[in-house]
mmCIF file of C-alpha atoms (C1' of nucleotides) in Angstrom:
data_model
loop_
_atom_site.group_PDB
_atom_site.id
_atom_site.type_symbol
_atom_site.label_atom_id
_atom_site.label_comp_id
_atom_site.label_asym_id
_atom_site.label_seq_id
_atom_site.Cartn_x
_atom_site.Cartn_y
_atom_site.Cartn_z
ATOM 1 C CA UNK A 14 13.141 43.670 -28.944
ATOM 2 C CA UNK A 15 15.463 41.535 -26.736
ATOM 3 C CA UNK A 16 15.102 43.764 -23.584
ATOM 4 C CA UNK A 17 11.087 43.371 -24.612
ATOM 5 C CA UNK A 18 11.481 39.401 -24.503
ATOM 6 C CA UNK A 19 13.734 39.795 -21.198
ATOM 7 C CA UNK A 20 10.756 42.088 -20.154
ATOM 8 C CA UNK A 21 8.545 39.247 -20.713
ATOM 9 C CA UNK A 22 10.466 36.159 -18.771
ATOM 10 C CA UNK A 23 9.654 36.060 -15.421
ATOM 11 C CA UNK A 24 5.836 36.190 -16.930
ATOM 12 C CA UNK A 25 6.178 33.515 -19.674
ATOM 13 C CA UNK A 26 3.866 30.768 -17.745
ATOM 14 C CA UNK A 27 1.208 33.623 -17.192
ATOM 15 C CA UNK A 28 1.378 34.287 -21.060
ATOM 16 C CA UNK A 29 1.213 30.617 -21.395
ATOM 17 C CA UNK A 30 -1.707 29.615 -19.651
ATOM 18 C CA UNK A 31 -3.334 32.555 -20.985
ATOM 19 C CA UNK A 32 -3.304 31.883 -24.594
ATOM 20 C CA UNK A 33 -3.969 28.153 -23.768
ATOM 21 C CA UNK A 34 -7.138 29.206 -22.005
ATOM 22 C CA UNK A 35 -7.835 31.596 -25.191
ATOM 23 C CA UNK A 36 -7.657 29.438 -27.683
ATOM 24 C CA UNK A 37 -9.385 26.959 -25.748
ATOM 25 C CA UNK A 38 -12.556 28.908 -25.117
ATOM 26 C CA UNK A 39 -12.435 30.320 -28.790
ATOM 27 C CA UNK A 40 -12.783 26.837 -29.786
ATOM 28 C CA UNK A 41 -15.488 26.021 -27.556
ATOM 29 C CA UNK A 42 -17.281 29.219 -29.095
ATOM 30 C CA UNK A 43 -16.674 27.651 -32.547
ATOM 31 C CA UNK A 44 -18.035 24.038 -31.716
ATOM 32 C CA UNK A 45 -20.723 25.817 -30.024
ATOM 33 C CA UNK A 46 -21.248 28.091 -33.456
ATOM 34 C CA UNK A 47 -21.151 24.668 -35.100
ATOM 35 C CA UNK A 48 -23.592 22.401 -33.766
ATOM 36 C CA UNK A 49 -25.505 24.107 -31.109
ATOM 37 C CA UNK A 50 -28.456 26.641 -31.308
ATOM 38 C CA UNK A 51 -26.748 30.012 -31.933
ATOM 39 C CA UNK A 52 -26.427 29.627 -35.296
ATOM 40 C CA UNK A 53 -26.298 33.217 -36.207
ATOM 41 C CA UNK A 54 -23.444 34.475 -33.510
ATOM 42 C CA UNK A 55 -20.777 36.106 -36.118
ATOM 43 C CA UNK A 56 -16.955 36.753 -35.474
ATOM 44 C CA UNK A 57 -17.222 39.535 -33.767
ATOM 45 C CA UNK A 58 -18.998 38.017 -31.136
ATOM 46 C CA UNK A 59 -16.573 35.415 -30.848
ATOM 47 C CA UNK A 60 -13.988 37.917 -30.718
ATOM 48 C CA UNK A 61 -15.017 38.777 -27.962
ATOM 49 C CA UNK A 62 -15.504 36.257 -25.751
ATOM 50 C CA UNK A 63 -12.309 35.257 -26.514
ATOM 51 C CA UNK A 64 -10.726 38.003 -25.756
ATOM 52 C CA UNK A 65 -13.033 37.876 -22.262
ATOM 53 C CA UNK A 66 -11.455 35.038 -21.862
ATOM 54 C CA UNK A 67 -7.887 35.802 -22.852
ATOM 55 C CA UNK A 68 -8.066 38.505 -19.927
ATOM 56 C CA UNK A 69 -9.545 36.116 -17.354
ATOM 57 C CA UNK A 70 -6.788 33.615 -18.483
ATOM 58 C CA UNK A 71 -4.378 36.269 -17.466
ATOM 59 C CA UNK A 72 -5.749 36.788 -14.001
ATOM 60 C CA UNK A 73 -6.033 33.240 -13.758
ATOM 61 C CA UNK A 74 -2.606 32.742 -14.181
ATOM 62 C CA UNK A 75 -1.580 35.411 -12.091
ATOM 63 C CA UNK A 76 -3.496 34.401 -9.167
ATOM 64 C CA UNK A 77 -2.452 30.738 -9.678
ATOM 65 C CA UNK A 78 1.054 32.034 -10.169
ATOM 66 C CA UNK A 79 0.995 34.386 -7.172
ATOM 67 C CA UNK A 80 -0.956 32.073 -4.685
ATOM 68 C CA UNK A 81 1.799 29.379 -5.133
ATOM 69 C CA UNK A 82 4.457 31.834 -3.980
ATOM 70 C CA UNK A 83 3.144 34.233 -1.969
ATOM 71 C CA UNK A 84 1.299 31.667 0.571
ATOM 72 C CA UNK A 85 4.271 32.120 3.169
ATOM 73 C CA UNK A 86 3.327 30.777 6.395
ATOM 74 C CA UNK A 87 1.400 28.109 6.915
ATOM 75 C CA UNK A 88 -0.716 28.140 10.081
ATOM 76 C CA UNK A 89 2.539 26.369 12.307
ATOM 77 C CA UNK A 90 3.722 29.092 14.987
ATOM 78 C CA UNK A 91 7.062 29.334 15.427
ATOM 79 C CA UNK A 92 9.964 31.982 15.181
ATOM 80 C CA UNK A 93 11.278 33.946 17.794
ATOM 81 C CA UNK A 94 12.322 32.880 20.968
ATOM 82 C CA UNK A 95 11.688 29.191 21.537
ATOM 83 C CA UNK A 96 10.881 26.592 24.688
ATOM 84 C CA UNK A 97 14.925 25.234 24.365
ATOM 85 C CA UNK A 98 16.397 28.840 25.269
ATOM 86 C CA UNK A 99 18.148 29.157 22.148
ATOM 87 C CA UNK A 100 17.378 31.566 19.395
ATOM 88 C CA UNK A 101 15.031 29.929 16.414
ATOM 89 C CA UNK A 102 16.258 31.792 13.894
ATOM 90 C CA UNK A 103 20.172 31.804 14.679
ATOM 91 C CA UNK A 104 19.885 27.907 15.006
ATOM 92 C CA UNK A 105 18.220 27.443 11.236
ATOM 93 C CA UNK A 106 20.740 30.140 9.948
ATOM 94 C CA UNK A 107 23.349 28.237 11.556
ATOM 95 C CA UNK A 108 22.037 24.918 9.493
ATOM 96 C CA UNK A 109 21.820 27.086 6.568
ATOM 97 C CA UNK A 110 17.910 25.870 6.358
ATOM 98 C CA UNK A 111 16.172 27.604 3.748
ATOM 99 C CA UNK A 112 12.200 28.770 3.991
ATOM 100 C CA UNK A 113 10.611 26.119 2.534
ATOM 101 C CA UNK A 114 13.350 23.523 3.771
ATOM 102 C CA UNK A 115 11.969 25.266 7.072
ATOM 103 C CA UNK A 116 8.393 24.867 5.707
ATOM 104 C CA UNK A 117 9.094 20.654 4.878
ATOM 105 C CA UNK A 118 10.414 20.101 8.796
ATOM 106 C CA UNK A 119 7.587 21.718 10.194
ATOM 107 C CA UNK A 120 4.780 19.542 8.455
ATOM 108 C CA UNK A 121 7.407 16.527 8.792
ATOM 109 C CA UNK A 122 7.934 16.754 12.656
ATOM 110 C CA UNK A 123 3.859 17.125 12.738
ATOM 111 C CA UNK A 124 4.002 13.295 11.454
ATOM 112 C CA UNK A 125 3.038 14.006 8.291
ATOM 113 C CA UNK A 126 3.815 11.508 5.092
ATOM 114 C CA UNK A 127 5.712 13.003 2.548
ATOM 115 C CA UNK A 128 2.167 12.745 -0.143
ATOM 116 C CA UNK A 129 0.530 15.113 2.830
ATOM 117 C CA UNK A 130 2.826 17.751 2.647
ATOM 118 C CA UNK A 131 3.405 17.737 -0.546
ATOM 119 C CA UNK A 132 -0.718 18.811 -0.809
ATOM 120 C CA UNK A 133 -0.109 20.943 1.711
ATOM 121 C CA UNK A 134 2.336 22.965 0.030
ATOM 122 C CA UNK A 135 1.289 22.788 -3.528
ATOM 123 C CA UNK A 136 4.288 21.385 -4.625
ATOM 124 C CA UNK A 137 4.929 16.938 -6.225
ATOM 125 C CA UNK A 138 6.107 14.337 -3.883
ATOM 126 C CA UNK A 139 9.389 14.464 -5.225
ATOM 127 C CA UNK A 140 9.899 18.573 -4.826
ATOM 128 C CA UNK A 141 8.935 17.378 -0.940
ATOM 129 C CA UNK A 142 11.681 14.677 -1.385
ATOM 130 C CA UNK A 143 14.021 16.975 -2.823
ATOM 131 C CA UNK A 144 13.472 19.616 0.252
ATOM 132 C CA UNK A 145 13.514 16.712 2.982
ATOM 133 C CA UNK A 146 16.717 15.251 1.475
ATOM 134 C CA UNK A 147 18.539 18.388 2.008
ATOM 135 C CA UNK A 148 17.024 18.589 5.379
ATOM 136 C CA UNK A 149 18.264 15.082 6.121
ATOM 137 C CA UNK A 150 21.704 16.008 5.250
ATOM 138 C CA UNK A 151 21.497 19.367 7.140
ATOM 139 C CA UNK A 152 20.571 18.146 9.719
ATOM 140 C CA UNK A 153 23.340 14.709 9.603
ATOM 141 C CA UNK A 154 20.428 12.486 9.908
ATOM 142 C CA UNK A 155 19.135 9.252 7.658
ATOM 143 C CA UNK A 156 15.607 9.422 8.727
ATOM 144 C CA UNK A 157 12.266 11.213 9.179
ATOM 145 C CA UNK A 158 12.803 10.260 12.536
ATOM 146 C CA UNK A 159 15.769 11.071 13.406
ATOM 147 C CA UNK A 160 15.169 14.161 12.118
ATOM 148 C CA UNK A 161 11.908 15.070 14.655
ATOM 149 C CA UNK A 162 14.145 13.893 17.700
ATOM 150 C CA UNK A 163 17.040 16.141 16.166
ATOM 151 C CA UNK A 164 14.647 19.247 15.895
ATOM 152 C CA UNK A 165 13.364 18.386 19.339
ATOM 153 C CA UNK A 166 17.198 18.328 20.642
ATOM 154 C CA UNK A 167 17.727 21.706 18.915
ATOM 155 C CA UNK A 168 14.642 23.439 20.269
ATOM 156 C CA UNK A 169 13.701 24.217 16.609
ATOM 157 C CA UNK A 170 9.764 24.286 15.951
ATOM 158 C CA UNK A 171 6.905 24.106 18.622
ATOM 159 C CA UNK A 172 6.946 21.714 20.648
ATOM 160 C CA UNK B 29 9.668 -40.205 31.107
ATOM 161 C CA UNK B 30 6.530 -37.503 30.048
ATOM 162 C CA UNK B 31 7.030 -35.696 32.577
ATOM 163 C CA UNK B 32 10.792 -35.439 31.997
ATOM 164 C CA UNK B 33 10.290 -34.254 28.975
ATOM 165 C CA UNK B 34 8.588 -31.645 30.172
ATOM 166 C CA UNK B 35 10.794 -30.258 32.457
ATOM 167 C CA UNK B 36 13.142 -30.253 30.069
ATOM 168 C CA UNK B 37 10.565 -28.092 27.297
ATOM 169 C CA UNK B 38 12.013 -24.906 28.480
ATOM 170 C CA UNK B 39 15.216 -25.771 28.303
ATOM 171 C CA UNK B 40 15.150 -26.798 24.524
ATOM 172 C CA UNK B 41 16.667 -24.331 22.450
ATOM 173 C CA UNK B 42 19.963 -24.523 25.471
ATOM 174 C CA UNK B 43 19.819 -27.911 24.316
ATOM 175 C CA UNK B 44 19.743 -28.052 20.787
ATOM 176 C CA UNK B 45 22.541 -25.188 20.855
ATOM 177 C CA UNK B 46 24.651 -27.461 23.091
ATOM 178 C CA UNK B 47 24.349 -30.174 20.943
ATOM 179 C CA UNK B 48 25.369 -28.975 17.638
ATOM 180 C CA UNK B 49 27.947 -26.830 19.289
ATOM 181 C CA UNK B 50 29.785 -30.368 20.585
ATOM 182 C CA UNK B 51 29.089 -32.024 17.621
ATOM 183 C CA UNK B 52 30.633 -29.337 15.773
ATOM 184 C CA UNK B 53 33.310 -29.574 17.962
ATOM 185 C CA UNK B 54 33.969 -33.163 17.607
ATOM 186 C CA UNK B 55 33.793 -32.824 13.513
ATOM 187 C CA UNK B 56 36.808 -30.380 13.973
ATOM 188 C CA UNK B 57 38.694 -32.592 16.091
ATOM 189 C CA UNK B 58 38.221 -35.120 13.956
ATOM 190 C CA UNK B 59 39.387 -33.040 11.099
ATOM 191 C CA UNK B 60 42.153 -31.859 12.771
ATOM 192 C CA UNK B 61 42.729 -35.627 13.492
ATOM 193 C CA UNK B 62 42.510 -36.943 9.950
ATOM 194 C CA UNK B 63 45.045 -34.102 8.602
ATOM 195 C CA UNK B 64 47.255 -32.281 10.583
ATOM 196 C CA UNK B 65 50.218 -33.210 12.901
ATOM 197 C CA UNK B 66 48.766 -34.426 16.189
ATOM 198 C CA UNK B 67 48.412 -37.772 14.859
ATOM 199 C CA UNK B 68 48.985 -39.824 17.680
ATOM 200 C CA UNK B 69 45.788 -38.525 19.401
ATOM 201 C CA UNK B 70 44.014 -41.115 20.706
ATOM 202 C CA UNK B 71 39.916 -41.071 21.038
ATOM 203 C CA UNK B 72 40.145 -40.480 24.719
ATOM 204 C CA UNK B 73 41.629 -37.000 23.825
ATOM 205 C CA UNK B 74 39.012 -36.561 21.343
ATOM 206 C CA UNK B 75 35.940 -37.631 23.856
ATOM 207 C CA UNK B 76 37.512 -35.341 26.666
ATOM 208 C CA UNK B 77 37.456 -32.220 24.189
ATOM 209 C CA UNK B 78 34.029 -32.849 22.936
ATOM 210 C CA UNK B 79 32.789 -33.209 26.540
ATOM 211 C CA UNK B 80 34.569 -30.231 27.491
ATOM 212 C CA UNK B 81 33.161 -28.440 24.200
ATOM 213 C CA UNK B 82 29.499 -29.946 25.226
ATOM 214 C CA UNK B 83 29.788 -27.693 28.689
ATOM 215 C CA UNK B 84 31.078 -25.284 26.993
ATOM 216 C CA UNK B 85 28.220 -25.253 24.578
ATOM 217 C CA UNK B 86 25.503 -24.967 27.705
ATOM 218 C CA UNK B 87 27.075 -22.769 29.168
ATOM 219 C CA UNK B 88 26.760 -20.672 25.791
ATOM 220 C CA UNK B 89 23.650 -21.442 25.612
ATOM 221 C CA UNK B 90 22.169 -20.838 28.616
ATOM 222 C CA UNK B 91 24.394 -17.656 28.662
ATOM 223 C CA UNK B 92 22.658 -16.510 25.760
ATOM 224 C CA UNK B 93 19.131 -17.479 26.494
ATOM 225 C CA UNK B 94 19.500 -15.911 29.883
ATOM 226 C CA UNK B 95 20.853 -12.090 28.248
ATOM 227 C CA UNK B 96 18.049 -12.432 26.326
ATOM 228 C CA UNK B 97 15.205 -12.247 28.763
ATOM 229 C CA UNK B 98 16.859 -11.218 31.426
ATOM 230 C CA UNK B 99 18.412 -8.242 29.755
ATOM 231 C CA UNK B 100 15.795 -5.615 30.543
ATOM 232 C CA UNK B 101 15.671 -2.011 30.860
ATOM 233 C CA UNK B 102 17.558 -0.207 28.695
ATOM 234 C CA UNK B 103 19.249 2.896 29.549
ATOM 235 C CA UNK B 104 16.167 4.796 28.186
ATOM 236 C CA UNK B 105 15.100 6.613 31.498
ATOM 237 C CA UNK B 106 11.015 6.662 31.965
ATOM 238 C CA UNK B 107 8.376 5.139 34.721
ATOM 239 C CA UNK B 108 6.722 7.148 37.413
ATOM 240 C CA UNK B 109 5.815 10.645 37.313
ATOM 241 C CA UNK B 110 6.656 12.476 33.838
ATOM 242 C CA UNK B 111 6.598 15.517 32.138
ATOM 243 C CA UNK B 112 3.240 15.670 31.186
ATOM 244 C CA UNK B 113 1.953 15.600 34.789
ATOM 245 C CA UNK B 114 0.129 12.341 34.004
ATOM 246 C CA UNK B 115 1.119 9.201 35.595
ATOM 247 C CA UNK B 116 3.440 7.511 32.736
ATOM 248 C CA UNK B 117 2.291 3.591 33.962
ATOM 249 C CA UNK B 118 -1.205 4.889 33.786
ATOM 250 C CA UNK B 119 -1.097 5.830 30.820
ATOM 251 C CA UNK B 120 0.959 2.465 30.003
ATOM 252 C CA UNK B 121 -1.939 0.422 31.340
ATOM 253 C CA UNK B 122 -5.068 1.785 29.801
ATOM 254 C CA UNK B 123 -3.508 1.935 26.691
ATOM 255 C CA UNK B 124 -3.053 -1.854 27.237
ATOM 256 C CA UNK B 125 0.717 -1.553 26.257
ATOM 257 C CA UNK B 126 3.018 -4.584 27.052
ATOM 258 C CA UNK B 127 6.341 -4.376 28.865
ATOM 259 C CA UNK B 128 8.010 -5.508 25.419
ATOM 260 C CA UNK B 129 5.767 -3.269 23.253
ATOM 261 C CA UNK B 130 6.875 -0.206 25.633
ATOM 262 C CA UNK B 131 10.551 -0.696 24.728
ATOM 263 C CA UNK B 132 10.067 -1.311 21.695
ATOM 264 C CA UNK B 133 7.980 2.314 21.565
ATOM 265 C CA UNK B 134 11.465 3.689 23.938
ATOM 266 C CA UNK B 135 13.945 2.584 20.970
ATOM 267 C CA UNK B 136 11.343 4.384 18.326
ATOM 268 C CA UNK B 137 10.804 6.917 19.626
ATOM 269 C CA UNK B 138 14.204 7.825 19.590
ATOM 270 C CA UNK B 139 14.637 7.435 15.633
ATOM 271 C CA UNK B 140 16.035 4.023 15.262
ATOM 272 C CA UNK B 141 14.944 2.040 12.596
ATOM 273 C CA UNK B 142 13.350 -1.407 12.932
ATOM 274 C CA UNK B 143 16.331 -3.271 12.079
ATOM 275 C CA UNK B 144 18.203 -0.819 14.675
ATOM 276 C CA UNK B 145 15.893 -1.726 17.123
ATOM 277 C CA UNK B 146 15.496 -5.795 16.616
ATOM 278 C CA UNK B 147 19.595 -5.908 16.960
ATOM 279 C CA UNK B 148 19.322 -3.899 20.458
ATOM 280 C CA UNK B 149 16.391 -6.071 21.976
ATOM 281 C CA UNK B 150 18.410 -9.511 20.326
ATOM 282 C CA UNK B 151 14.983 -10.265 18.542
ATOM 283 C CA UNK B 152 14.325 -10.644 15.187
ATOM 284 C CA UNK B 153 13.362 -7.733 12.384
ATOM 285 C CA UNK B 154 9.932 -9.867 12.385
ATOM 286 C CA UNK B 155 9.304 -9.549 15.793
ATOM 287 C CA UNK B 156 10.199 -5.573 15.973
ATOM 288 C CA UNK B 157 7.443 -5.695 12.872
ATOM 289 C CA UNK B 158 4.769 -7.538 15.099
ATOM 290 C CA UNK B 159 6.098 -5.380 18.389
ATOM 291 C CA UNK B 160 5.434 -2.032 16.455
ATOM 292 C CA UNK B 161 1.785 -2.923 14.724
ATOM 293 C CA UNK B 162 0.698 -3.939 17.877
ATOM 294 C CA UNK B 163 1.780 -0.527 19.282
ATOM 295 C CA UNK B 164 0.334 1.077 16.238
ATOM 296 C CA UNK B 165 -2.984 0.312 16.580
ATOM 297 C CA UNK B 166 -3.197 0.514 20.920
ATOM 298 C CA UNK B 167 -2.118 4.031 19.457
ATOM 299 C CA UNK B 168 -4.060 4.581 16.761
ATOM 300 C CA UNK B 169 -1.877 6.099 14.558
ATOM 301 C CA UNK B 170 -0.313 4.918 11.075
ATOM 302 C CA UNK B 171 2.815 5.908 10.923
ATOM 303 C CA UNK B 172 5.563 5.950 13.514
ATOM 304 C CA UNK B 173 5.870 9.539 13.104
ATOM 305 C CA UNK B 174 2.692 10.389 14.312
ATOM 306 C CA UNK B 175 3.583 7.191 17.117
ATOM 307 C CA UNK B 176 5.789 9.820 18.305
ATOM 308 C CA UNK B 177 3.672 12.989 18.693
ATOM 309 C CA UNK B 178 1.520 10.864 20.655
ATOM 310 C CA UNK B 179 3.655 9.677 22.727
ATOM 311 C CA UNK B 180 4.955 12.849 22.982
ATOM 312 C CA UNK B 181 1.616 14.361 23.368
ATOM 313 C CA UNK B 182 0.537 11.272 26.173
ATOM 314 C CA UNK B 183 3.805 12.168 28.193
ATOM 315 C CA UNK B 184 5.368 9.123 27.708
ATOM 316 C CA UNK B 185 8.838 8.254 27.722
ATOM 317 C CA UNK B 186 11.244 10.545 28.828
ATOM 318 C CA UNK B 187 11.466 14.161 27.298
ATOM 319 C "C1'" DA C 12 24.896 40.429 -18.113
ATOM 320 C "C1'" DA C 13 26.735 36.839 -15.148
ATOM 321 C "C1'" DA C 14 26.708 34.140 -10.857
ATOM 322 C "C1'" DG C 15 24.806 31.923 -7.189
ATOM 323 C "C1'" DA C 16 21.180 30.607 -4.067
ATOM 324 C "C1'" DC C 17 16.523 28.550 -4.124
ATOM 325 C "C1'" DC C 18 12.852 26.257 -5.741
ATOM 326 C "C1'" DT C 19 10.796 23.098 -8.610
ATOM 327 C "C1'" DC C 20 10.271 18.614 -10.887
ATOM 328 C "C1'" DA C 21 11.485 14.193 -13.107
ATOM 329 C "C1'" DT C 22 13.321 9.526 -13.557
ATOM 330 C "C1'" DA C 23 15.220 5.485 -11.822
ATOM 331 C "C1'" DC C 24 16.413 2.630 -8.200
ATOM 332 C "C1'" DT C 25 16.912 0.576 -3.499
ATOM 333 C "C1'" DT C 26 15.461 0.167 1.040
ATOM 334 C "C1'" DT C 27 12.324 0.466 4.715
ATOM 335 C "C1'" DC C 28 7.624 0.458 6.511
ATOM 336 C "C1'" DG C 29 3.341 -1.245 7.433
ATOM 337 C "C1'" DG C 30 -0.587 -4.508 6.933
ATOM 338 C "C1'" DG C 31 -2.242 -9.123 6.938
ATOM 339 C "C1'" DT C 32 -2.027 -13.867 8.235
ATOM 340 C "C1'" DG C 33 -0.602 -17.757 10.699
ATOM 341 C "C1'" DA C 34 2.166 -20.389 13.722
ATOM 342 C "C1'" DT C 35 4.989 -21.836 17.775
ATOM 343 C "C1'" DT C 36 6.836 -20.993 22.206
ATOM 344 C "C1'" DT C 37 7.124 -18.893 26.894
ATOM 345 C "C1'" DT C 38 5.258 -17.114 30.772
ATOM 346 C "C1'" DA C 39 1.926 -16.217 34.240
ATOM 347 C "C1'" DC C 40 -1.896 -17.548 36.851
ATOM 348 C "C1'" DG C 41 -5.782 -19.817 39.009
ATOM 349 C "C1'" DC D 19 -2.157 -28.817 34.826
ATOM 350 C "C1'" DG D 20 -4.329 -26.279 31.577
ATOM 351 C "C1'" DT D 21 -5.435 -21.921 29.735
ATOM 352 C "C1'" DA D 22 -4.768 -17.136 28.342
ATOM 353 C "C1'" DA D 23 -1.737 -13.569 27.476
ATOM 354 C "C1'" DA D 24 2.741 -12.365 25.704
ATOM 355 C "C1'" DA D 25 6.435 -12.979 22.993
ATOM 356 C "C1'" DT D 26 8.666 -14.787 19.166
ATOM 357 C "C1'" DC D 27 9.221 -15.511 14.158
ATOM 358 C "C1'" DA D 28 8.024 -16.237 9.258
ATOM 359 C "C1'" DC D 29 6.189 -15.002 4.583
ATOM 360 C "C1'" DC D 30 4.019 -12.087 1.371
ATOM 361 C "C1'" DC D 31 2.921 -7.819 -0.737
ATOM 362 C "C1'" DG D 32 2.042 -3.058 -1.666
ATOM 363 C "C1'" DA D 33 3.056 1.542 -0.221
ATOM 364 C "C1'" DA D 34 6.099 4.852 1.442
ATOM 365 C "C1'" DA D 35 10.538 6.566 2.164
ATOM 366 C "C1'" DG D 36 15.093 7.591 0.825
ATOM 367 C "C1'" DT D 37 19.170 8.149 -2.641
ATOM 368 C "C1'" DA D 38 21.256 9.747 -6.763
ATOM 369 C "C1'" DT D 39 21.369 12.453 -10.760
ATOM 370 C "C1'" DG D 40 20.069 15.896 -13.881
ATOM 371 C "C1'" DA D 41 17.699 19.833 -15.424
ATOM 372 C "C1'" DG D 42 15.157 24.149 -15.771
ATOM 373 C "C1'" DG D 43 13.126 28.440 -13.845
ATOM 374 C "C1'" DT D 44 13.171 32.515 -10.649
ATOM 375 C "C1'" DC D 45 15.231 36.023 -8.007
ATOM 376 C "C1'" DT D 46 18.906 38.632 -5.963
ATOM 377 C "C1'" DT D 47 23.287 40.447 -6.124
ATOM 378 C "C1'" DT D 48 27.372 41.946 -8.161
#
DNA sequence: AAAGACCTCATACTTTCGGGTGATTTTACG
DNA sequence: CGTAAAATCACCCGAAAGTATGAGGTCTTT
């Protein structure tokens, strides 16, 4: 049973929002059994739906679930070869940047505020203040600023 | 005697400084007078040293009001023909951008902070403030982020 | 199974920015 | 000489940015 609940981890917010959404909808079904016109739906009916509505719960989750993680790139080109001559890639492994830290620069050097990007990425202000502090001391810089004139220095992003 | 006055408007602030610099000058010979071991000084001593003090404080003065306005460029390269291909004092004038407004966008655009910037151009934080709004909106942007994509984008300023 | 890198988020706090308003002082020019 | 533009500075106030700390969750690797 423990390598069944180990099984089940990584999926626990799926299984949340799903029953959430279940029991939700199975008490709209019973308010609507209550007071509303179809008076004569029984619980079989209702067993139904919610169980409709368990499944779309799942998929629900998943796709929430999946979209947030699995929406790498946003539209900003960059990799590769870059306009400074050095190699993109080497330069962030050399700062040890991570993807999303990657991500946060490239919406910050666009002159984004940290609220923007944060709706841009699906993530709170302070997960974007998190990623840009760690940025900031990556990069040896104190400001937003600082950091766009460092990135332009390093030939990092397009220009 | 209006017209004196006058001519002597734009030399006020030299002035003042002068003043309280010999007076302050005088109080410490005094001081020095009252309690310590040159006690035989006599009030011709004193006079000299506050009239020596008195130059001295014009000449401070006039030394500082003079690096102040006469302390220009920085060593931020820029004017003439820039990267963009545009004509950078074109671009200066229809914009409508003032000599002190354009250094002021020099210092920012290199990532110093306000503060930073009032302390290099001997103004005051307030001024930098007024300086940078000004900029802001002959730039239409918000933020001085997205000052700096457009000038980047413009051509302005070196780089 | 344990460890470490990443990502996420929160809370609290301080500092900096930016907008708005108003005022005085220089400077430049006709 | 007077006026208009520029430059200087101040005060207030809300929003944004930045710092510090802690805490889970996920995923990969060993």
């Amino acid at each position: 049973m423990a390598s069944l609940l180990a099984l089940l981890q990584p999926m626990r917010r799926i299984i949340l929002y799903s029953i959430v959404l279940g029991l939700l909808l199975v008490l709209m079904q019973y308010v609507q059994y209550r007071f509303l016109f179809i008076r004569r739906a029984d619980s079989v009916y209702t067993g139904i739906v919610a169980a409709v509505c368990c499944a779309a719960g799942i998929w629900g989750g998943w796709r929430w679930n999946y979209a947030r993680r699995h929406t790498p790139a946003p539209e900003l080109p960059l990799n590769l070869p870059n306009s400074a001559g050095t190699n993109t890639e080497a330069v962030i492994a050399r700062l040890g940047l991570t993807p999303r830290e990657v991500e946060v620069l490239q919406y910050l050097s666009k002159g984004l505020s940290n609220q923007e990007i944060a709706d841009a990425m699906f993530v709170s202000l302070n997960t974007v203040k998190t990623h840009i502090s760690n940025v900031f001391s990556k990069l040896d810089v104190q400001r937003r600023t600082q950091a766009i004139q460092k990135v332009k220095s390093l030939g990092l992003l397009s220009d």
